[in-house]
PDB file of C-alpha atoms and ligand atoms in Angstrom:
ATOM      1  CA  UNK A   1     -10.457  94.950  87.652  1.00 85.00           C
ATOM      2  CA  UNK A   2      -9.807  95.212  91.433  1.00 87.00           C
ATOM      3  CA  UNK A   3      -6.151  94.554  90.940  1.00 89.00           C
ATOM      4  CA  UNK A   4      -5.288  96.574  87.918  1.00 95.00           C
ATOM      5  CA  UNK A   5      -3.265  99.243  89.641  1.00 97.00           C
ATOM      6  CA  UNK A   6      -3.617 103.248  90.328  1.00 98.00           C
ATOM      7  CA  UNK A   7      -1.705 105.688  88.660  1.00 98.00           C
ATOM      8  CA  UNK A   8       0.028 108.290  90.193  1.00 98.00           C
ATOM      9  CA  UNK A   9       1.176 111.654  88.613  1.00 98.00           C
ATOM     10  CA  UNK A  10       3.798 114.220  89.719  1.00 98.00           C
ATOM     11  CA  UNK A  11       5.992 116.677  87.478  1.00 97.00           C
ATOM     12  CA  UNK A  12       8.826 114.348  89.596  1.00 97.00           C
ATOM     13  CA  UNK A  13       9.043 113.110  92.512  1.00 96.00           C
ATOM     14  CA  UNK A  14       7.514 115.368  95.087  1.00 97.00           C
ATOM     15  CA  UNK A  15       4.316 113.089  94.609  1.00 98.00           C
ATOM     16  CA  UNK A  16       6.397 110.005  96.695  1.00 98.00           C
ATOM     17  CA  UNK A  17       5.227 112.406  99.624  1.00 98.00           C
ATOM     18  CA  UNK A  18       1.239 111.520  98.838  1.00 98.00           C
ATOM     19  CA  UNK A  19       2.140 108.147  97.661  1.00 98.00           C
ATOM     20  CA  UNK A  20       3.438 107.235 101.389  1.00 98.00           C
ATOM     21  CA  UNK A  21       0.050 108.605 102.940  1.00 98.00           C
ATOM     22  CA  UNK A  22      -1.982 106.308 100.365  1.00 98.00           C
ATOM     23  CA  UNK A  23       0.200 103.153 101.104  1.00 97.00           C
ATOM     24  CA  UNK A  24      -0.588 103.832 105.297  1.00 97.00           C
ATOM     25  CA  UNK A  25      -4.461 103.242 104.473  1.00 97.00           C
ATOM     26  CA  UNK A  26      -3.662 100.954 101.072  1.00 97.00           C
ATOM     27  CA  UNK A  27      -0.992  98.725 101.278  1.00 96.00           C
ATOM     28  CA  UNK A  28      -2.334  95.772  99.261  1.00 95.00           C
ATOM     29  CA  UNK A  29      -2.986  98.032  95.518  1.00 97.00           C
ATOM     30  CA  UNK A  30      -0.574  97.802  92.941  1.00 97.00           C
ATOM     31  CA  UNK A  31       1.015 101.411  92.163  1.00 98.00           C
ATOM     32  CA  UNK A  32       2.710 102.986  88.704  1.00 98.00           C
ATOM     33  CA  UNK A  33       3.864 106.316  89.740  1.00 98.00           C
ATOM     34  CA  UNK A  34       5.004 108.637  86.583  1.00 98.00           C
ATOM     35  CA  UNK A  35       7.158 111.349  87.225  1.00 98.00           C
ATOM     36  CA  UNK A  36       8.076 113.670  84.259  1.00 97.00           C
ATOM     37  CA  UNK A  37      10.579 115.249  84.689  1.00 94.00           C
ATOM     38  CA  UNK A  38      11.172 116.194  81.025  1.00 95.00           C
ATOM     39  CA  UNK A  39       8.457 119.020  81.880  1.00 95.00           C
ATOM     40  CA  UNK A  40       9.633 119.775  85.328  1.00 92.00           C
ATOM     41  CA  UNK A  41       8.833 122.191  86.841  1.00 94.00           C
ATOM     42  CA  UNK A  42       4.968 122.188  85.797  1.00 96.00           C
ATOM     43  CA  UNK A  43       4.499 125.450  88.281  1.00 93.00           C
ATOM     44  CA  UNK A  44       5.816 128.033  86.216  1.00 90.00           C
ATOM     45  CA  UNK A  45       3.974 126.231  82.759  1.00 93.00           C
ATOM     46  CA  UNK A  46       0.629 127.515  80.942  1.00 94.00           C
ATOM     47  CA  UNK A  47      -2.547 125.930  81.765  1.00 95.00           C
ATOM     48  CA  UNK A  48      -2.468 124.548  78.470  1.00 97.00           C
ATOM     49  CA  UNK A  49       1.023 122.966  78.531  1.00 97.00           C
ATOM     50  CA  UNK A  50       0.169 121.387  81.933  1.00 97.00           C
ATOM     51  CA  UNK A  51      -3.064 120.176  79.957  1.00 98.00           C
ATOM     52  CA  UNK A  52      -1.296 117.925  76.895  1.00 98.00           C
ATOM     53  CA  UNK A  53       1.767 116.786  79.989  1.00 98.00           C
ATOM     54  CA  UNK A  54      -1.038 115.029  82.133  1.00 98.00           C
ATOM     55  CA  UNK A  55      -3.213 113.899  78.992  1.00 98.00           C
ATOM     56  CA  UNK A  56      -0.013 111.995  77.522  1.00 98.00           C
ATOM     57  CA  UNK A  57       0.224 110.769  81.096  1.00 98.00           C
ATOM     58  CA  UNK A  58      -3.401 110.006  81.167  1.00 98.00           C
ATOM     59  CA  UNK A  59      -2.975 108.089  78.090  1.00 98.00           C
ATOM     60  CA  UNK A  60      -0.362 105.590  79.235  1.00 98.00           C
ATOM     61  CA  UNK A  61      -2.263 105.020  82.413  1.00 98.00           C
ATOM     62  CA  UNK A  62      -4.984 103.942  80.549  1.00 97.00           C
ATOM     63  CA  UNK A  63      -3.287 101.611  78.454  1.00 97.00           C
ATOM     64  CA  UNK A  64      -2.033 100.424  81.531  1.00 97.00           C
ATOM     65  CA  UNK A  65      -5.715  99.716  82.907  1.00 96.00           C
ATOM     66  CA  UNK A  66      -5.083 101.811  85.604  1.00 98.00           C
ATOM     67  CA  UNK A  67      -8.634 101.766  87.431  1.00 97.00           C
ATOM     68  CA  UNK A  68      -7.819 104.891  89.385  1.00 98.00           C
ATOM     69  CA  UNK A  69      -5.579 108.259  89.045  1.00 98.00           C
ATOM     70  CA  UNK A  70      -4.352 110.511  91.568  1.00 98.00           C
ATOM     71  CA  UNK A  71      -3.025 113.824  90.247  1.00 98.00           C
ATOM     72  CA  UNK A  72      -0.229 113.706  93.369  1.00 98.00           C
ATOM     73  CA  UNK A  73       0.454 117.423  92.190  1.00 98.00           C
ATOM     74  CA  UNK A  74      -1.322 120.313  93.119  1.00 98.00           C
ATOM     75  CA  UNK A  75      -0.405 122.769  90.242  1.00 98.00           C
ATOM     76  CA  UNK A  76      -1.746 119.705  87.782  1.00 98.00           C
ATOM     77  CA  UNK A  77      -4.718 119.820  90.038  1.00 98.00           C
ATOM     78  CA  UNK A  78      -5.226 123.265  90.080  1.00 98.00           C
ATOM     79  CA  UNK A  79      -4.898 123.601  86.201  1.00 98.00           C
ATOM     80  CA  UNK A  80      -5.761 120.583  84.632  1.00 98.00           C
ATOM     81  CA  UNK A  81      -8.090 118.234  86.886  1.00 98.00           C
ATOM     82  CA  UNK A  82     -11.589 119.628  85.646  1.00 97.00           C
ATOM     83  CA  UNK A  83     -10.916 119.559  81.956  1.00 97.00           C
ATOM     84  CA  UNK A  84      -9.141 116.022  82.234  1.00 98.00           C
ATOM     85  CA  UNK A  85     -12.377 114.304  84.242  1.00 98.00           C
ATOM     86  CA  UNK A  86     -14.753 116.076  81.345  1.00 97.00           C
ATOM     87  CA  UNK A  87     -12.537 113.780  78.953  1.00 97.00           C
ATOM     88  CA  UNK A  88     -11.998 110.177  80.996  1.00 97.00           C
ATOM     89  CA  UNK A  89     -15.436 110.085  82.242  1.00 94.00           C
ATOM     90  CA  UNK A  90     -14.815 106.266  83.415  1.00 92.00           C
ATOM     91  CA  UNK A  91     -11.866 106.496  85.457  1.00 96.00           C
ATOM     92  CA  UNK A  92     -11.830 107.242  89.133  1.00 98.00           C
ATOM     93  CA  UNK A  93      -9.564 110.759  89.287  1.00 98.00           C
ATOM     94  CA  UNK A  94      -8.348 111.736  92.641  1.00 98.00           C
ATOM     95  CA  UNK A  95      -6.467 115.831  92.995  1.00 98.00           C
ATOM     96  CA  UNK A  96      -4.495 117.134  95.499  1.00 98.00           C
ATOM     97  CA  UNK A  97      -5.007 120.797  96.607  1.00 97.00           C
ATOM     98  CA  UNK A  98      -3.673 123.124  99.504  1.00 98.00           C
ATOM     99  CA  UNK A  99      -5.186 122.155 102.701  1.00 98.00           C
ATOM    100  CA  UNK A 100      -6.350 125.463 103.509  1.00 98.00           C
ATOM    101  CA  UNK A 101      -9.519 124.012 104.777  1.00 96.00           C
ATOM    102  CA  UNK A 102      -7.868 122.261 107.440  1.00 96.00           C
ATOM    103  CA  UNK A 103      -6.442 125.606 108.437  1.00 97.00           C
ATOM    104  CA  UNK A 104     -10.348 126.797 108.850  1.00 95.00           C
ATOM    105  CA  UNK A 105     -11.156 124.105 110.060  1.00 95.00           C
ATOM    106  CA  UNK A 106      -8.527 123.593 113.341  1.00 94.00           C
ATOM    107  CA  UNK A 107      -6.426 126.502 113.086  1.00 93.00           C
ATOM    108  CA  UNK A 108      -8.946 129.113 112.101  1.00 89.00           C
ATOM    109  CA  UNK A 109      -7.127 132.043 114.338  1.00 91.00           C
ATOM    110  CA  UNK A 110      -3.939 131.063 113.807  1.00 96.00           C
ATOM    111  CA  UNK A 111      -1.108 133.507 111.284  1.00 96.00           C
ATOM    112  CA  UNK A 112      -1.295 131.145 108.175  1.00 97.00           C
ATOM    113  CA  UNK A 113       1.278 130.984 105.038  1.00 97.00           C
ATOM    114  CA  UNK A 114       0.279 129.676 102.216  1.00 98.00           C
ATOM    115  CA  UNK A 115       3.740 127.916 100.113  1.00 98.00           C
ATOM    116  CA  UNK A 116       2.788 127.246  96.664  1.00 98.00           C
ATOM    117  CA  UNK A 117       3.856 127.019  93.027  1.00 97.00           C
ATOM    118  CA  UNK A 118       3.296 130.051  91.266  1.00 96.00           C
ATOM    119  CA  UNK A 119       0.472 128.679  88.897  1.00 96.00           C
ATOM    120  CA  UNK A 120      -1.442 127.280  91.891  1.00 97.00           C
ATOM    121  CA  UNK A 121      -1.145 130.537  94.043  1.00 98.00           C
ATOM    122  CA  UNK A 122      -2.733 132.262  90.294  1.00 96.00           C
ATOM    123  CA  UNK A 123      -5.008 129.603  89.575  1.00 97.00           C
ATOM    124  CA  UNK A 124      -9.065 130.635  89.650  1.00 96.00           C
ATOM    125  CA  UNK A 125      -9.248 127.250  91.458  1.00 97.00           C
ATOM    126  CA  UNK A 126      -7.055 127.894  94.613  1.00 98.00           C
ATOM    127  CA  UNK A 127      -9.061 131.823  94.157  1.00 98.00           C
ATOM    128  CA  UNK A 128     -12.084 129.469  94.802  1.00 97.00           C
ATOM    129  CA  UNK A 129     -10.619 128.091  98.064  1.00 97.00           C
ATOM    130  CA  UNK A 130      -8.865 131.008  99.593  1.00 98.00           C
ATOM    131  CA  UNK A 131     -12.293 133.100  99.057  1.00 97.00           C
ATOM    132  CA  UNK A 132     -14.095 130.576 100.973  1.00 97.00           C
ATOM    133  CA  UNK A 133     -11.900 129.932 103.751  1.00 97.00           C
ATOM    134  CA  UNK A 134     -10.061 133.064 103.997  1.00 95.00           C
ATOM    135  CA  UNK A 135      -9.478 134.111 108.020  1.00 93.00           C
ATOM    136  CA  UNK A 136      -8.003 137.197 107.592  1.00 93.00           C
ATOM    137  CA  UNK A 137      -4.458 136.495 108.551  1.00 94.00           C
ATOM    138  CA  UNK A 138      -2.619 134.460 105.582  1.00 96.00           C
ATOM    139  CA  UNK A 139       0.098 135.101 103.501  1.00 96.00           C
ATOM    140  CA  UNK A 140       0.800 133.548 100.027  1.00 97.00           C
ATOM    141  CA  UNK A 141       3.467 132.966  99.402  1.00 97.00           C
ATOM    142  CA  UNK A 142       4.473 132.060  95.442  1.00 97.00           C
ATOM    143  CA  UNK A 143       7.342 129.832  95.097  1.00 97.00           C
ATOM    144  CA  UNK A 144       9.010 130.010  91.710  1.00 95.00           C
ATOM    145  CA  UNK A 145      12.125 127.712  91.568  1.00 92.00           C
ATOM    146  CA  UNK A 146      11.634 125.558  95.142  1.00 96.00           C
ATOM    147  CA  UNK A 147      10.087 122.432  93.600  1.00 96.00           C
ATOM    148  CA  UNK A 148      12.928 122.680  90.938  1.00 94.00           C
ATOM    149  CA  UNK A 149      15.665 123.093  93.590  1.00 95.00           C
ATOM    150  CA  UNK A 150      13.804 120.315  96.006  1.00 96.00           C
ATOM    151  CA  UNK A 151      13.762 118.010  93.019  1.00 94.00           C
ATOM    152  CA  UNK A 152      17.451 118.633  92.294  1.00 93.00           C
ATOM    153  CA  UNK A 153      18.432 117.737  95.968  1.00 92.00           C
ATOM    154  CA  UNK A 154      20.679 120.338  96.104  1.00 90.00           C
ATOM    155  CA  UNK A 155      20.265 121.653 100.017  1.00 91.00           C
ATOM    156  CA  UNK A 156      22.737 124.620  99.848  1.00 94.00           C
ATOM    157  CA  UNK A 157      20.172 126.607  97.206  1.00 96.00           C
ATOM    158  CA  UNK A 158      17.348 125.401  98.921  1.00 96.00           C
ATOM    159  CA  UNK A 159      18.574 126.628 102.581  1.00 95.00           C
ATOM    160  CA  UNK A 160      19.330 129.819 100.828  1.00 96.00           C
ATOM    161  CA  UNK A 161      16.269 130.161  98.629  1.00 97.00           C
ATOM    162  CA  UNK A 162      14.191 129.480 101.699  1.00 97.00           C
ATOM    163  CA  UNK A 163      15.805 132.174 104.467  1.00 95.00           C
ATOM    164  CA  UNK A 164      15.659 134.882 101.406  1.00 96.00           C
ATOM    165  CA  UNK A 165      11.833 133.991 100.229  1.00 96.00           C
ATOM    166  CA  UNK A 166      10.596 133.254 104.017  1.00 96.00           C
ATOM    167  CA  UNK A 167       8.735 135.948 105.967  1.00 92.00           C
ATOM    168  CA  UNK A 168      10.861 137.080 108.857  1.00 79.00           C
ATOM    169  CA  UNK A 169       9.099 139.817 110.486  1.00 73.00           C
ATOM    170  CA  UNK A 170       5.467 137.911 110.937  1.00 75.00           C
ATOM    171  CA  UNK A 171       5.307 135.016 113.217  1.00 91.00           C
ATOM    172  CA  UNK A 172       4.179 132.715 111.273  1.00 95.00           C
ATOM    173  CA  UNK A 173       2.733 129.887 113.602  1.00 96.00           C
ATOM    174  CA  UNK A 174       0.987 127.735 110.466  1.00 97.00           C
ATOM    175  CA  UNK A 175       2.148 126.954 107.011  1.00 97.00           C
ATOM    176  CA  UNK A 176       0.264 124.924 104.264  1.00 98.00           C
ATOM    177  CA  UNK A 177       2.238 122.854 102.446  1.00 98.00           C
ATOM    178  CA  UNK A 178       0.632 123.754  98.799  1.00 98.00           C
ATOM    179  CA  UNK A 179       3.147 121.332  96.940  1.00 98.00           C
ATOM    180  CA  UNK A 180       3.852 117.920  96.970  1.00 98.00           C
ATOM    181  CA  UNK A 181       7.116 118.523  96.746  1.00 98.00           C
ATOM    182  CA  UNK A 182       7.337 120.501 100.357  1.00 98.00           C
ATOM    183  CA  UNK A 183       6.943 118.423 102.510  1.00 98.00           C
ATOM    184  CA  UNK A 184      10.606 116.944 101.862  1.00 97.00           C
ATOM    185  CA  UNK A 185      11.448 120.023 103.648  1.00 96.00           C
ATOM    186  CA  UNK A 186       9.537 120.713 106.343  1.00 96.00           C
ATOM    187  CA  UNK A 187      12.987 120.254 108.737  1.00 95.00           C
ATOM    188  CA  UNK A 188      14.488 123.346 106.612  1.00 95.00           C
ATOM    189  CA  UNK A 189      11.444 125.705 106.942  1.00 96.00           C
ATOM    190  CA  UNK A 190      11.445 124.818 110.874  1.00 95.00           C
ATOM    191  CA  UNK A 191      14.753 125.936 111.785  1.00 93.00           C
ATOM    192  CA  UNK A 192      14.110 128.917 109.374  1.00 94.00           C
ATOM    193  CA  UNK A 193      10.392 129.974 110.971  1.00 95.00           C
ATOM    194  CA  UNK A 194      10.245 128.434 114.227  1.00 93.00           C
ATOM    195  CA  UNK A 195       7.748 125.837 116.104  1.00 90.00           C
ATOM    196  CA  UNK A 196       5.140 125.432 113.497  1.00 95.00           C
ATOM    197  CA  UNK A 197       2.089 123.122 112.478  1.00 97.00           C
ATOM    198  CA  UNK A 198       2.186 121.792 108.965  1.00 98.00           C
ATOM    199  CA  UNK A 199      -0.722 120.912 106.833  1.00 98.00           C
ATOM    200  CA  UNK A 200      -0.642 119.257 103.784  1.00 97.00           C
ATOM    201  CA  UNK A 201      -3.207 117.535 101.809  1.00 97.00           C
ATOM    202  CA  UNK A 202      -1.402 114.200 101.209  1.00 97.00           C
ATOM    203  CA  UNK A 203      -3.796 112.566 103.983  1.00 97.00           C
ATOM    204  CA  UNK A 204      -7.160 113.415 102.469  1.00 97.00           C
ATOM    205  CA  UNK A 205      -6.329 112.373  99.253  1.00 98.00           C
ATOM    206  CA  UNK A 206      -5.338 109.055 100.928  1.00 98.00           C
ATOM    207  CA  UNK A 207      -8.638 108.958 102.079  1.00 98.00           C
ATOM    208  CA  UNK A 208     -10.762 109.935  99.368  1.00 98.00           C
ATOM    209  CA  UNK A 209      -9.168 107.767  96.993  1.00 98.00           C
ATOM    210  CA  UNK A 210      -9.995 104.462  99.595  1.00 98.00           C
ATOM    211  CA  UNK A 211     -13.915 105.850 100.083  1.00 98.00           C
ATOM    212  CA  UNK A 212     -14.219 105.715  95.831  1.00 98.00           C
ATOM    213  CA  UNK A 213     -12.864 102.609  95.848  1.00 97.00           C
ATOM    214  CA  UNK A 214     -14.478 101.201  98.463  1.00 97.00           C
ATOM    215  CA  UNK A 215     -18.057 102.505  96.741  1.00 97.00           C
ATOM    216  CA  UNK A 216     -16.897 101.418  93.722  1.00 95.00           C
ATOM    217  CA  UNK A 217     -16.185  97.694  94.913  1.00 95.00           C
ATOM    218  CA  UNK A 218     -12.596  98.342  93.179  1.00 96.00           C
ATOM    219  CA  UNK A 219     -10.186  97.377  96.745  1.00 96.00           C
ATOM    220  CA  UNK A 220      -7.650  95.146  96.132  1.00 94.00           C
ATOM    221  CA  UNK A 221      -7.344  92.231  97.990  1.00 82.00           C
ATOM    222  CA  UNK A 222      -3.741  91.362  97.152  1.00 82.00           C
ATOM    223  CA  UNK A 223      -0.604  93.316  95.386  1.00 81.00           C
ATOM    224  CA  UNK A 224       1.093  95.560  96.892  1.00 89.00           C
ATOM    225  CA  UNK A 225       3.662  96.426  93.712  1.00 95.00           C
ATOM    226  CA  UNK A 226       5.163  99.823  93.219  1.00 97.00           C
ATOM    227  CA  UNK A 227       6.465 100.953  89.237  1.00 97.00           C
ATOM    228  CA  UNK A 228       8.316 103.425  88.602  1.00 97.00           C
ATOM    229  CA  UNK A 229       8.274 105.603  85.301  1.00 97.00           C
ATOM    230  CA  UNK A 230      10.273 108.954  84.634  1.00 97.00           C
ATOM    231  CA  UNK A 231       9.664 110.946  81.446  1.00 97.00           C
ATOM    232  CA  UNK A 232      13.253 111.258  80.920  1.00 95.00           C
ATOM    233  CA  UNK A 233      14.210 108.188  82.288  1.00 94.00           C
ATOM    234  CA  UNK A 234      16.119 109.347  84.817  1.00 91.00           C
ATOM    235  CA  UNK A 235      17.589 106.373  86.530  1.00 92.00           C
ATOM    236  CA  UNK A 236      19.080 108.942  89.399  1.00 92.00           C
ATOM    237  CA  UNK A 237      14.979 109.947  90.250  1.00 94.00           C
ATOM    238  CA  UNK A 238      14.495 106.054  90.718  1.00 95.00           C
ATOM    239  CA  UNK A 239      16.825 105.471  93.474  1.00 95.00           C
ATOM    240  CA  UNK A 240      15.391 108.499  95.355  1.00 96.00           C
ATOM    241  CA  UNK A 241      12.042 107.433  94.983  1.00 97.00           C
ATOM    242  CA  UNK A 242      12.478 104.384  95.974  1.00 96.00           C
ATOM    243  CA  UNK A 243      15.016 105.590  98.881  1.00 96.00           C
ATOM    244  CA  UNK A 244      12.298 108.274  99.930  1.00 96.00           C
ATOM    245  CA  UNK A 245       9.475 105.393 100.393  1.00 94.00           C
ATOM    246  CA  UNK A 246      11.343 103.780 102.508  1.00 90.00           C
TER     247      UNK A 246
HETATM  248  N1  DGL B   1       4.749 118.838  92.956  1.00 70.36           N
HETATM  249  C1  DGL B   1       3.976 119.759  92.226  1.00 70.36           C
HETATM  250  C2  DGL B   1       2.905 120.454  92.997  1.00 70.36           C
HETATM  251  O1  DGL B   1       2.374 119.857  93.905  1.00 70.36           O
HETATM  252  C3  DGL B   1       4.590 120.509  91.082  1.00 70.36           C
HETATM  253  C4  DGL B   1       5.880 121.199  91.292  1.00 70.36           C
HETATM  254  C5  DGL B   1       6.397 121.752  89.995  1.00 70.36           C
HETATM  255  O2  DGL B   1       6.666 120.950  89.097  1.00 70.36           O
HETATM  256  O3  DGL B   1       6.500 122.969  89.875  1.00 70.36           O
HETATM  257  O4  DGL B   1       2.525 121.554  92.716  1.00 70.36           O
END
């Protein structure tokens, strides 16, 4: 049981960037990360489509014997999480969501945008956490197309995309990273807004995800492995995964 490994989920592989925070604080688990990009982009999907992608996903984790699950997407999060842990009671399930909160938290003052996929910017559950921690001086910002474009490497568009969709006339002096695929391009949005503080919420889901464990008696004590699965089997998204861990 402690050494069956963790699943992790992205619509491709923007979730390498939370995988890299969990391996700082968890070296010794053994990993399958699924990336499926036959449904990618999940940000401009239905709730219901994003739904049946991460059940099917769910589905081969379990047959794997995964003992944990980290949705290392936010738009899954956003529109699937609650309705998948009402169905896989058992399993620990771990989501990602825009760190907003840390915004309130250290940088309550501060002009804020908010860079998300268009489903999580309209979900009721980022509503939830932009009502609560709201200081008066954010932006969201929807992002059709930039997880597509990130996932496709292709850093003409995304140079572009970003210097047309950025806001020029604020300065902005914090942006939340509200997609795991993001913060492969946090070196583009600084020469395009300036000195800025990130915030992402690849970190606390590193943490959370050791605490349940650790209650749960589930740590590894040896492993360390790392799978790789693609929907499409898309040998070109292994090499980048594996080149981006590095
Ligand atoms: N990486 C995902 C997220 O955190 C999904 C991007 C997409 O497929 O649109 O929202």
């Amino acid at each position: 049981m402690k050494n069956d490994p963790i699943g992790i989920l992205d619509s491709g592989i923007g979730g390498v960037t939370v995988l890299k925070e969990i391996l700082k604080i968890l070296p010794h688990e053994n990993y399958i990360y699924y990336s499926d990009s036959i449904h990618n982009p999940y940000g401009e999907k239905t709730k219901k489509e994003i739904f049946q992608y991460v059940d099917h996903i769910m589905n081969i984790f379990i047959k794997k014997n995964c003992k944990a699950v980290v949705f290392a997407c936010n738009t899954a999060t956003a529109l699937a999480i609650d309705d998948i842990r009402k169905k896989y009671e058992n399993i620990i399930i771990v989501g990602i969501e825009p760190a907003y909160k840390m915004v309130y938290d250290h940088a309550k003052n501060k002009k804020t945008l908010v860079m998300a996929t268009p489903a999580t910017i309209q979900s009721e559950r980022f509503s939830s956490l932009y009502h609560l921690y709201d200081n008066g001086n954010t932006t969201l910002l929807a992002c059709p197309e930039l997880a597509n474009l990130i996932e496709n490497d292709d850093h003409i568009k995304i140079h572009s995309y970003l210097k047309q969709i950025l806001p020029k006339e604020d300065q902005i002096e914090v942006v939340v990273l509200g997609c795991t695929h993001y913060p492969l391009m946090k070196e583009e949005i600084k020469n395009i807004l300036g000195d800025i503080t990130f915030y992402d919420g690849g970190k606390g889901v590193a943490q959370r995800l050791k605490t349940l464990l650790e209650e749960k008696n589930l740590l590894s004590n040896h492993g360390g492995s790392i799978r790789f699965y693609d929907s499409a089997n898309r040998k070109d998204k292994e090499s980048r995964f594996y080149e981006l861990l590095k």
